[in-house]
Amino acid sequence: MAKAISVLGSTGSIGTQTLDVARMHGLKVTALTANSNIKLLEKQAREFMPKMVAVLDMGAAAQLKISLSDTNIDVFCGEEGIKKAAQEESCDTVVNAIVGVAGLLPTLAAIKAGKNLALANKETLVAGGKLVMKAVEDNNVKLYPVDSEHSAIFQCLQGCPDGALKKVILTASGGTFFGKTRDELENVSVKQALSHPNWDMGAKITIDSSTMMNKGLEVIEASWLFGCSDKDIDVVIHRESIIHSMIQLKDNAVIAQLGVPDMRIPIQYALTYPKRLPSPTKELDICRIGKMSFFEPDYDTFVCLAVCRDALRRGGLYPTVANAANEAAVDMFLREQIRFLDIGDIVSEAVGSFCDDKKDFTLEDILEADKQTRAKVREKFGHISL
Ligand code: NDP
Ligand code: MG
């Protein structure tokens, strides 16, 4: 069980819920980081009194240094500062709750410093799964999934003998636009895409849920975490978000993990594994749920899911490219520079036009593919205003 944690991205949705868990179980918090939200970061720092905080934005970091000058908390800035937080000496576990591929270098830094990881930042595994899994093995650290589906699979796997797993079945809520046709999605607004039926999350993952890119990223994430190929990972739409995922074993027995949709359950399990401690979340009242529904995903309308599966089958840097195109596209959609359906088209085109089959790629190759893909997307669409 984790005793002292550094929380990267502590001001976000997962970060604040991680601190709820830390508060409840008296975990020591050794470092906190944010992109620029220093108001909340200062409040968190004063409550948890970590050894250090880090802010990506230099100006914001300078301001925070002044605000925290009456404390002993060190304030660092930029990517180096965030890496420092990932390697803070007295912590044993790093919670990576940064959004986007920006989480990859801090993940690697934490692993190299011998820290266990509670990983929410799925883009880390999508863009750099091969390097991350190798680093985990080389440095003999543990990687605990925080993403609810992957935590569910991890929980279902407890007690299963090696080699018993036949496939994993990822559940998906279907997001805001479940059942809609492409025509109906033509003019949806940012506000509509940002309203998720079951989960309250950061903006980027909420858009990813409405395009189903999130499930595509999760298929790739599952492939790394559980050693599965694309054909061993099913996706099923389950509107109620009560079953968080399932596994099917060699004898066709299916094991599922259920609970109310509250991220503090998987966050806590990643921090207390293998222990089960009391939780601030509600109990599941299954009779009130009444019934649960399941559907096949619509791969034609929600093309991002199909493209991620394609990228996974191709391997190499294709998942990195799919992720980078999506990050750039979501950013432009949130700024109202492109339309909702453009996101899927941009990701499809990026993966379809990429042709580099490097099997032995390096970290530099990943960062370069990420940079080039974003630049191409911005060059093509960045000037448009709707
Ligand atoms: P949020 O947008 O709510 O929070 C992101 C956090 O990362 C904030 O602390 C933000 O700081 C910080 N941040 C943003 N950009 C950077 C950057 N470039 N470098 C360093 N720090 C940065 O995201 P979520 O909490 O929703 O998601 C975090 C991760 O967890 C994502 O990968 C997501 O896919 C995954 N996840 C989230 C779930 C959820 O329920 N929210 C569920 C499962 C997975 P600031 O506040 O200053 O902007
Ligand atoms: Mg998830």
Short mmCIF file of N, CA, C and O in Angstrom, two decimals, residues 1-5 26-30 90-93 271 275:
data_model
loop_
_atom_site.label_atom_id
_atom_site.label_comp_id
_atom_site.label_asym_id
_atom_site.label_seq_id
_atom_site.Cartn_x
_atom_site.Cartn_y
_atom_site.Cartn_z
N MET A 1 0.83 -1.20 0.00
CA MET A 1 0.00 0.00 0.00
C MET A 1 0.87 1.26 0.00
O MET A 1 1.90 1.30 0.66
N ALA A 2 0.41 2.28 -0.77
CA ALA A 2 1.18 3.53 -0.83
C ALA A 2 1.17 4.23 0.52
O ALA A 2 0.17 4.20 1.23
N LYS A 3 2.30 4.88 0.85
CA LYS A 3 2.35 5.61 2.13
C LYS A 3 2.55 7.09 1.88
O LYS A 3 1.97 7.93 2.54
N ALA A 4 3.39 7.41 0.88
CA ALA A 4 3.67 8.82 0.58
C ALA A 4 3.53 9.00 -0.93
O ALA A 4 4.18 8.30 -1.70
N ILE A 5 2.66 9.94 -1.33
CA ILE A 5 2.37 10.07 -2.77
C ILE A 5 2.72 11.46 -3.30
O ILE A 5 2.60 12.47 -2.60
N GLY A 26 -5.29 9.42 5.39
CA GLY A 26 -4.11 9.99 6.03
C GLY A 26 -2.81 9.70 5.29
O GLY A 26 -1.76 9.52 5.91
N LEU A 27 -2.87 9.63 3.95
CA LEU A 27 -1.64 9.41 3.18
C LEU A 27 -0.79 10.68 3.21
O LEU A 27 -1.33 11.79 3.14
N LYS A 28 0.49 10.50 3.26
CA LYS A 28 1.40 11.64 3.22
C LYS A 28 1.48 12.12 1.76
O LYS A 28 1.60 11.30 0.84
N VAL A 29 1.41 13.43 1.56
CA VAL A 29 1.51 13.97 0.20
C VAL A 29 2.83 14.73 0.09
O VAL A 29 3.07 15.67 0.85
N THR A 30 3.69 14.29 -0.82
CA THR A 30 5.05 14.84 -0.86
C THR A 30 5.25 15.89 -1.95
O THR A 30 6.15 16.72 -1.85
N SER A 90 11.08 11.41 -1.03
CA SER A 90 10.40 10.69 0.05
C SER A 90 9.10 10.00 -0.40
O SER A 90 8.45 9.36 0.41
N CYS A 91 8.73 10.13 -1.66
CA CYS A 91 7.47 9.48 -2.06
C CYS A 91 7.74 8.06 -2.57
O CYS A 91 8.79 7.77 -3.13
N ASP A 92 6.76 7.17 -2.34
CA ASP A 92 6.90 5.81 -2.88
C ASP A 92 6.03 5.59 -4.10
O ASP A 92 6.28 4.71 -4.90
N THR A 93 4.97 6.42 -4.24
CA THR A 93 4.03 6.22 -5.35
C THR A 93 3.70 7.56 -6.00
O THR A 93 3.41 8.53 -5.30
N LEU A 271 -4.07 2.93 -4.85
CA LEU A 271 -3.21 3.40 -3.76
C LEU A 271 -3.15 2.44 -2.58
O LEU A 271 -2.17 2.44 -1.83
N LYS A 275 -4.96 -3.93 -0.29
CA LYS A 275 -5.95 -3.77 0.78
C LYS A 275 -7.25 -3.18 0.25
O LYS A 275 -7.25 -2.45 -0.73
#
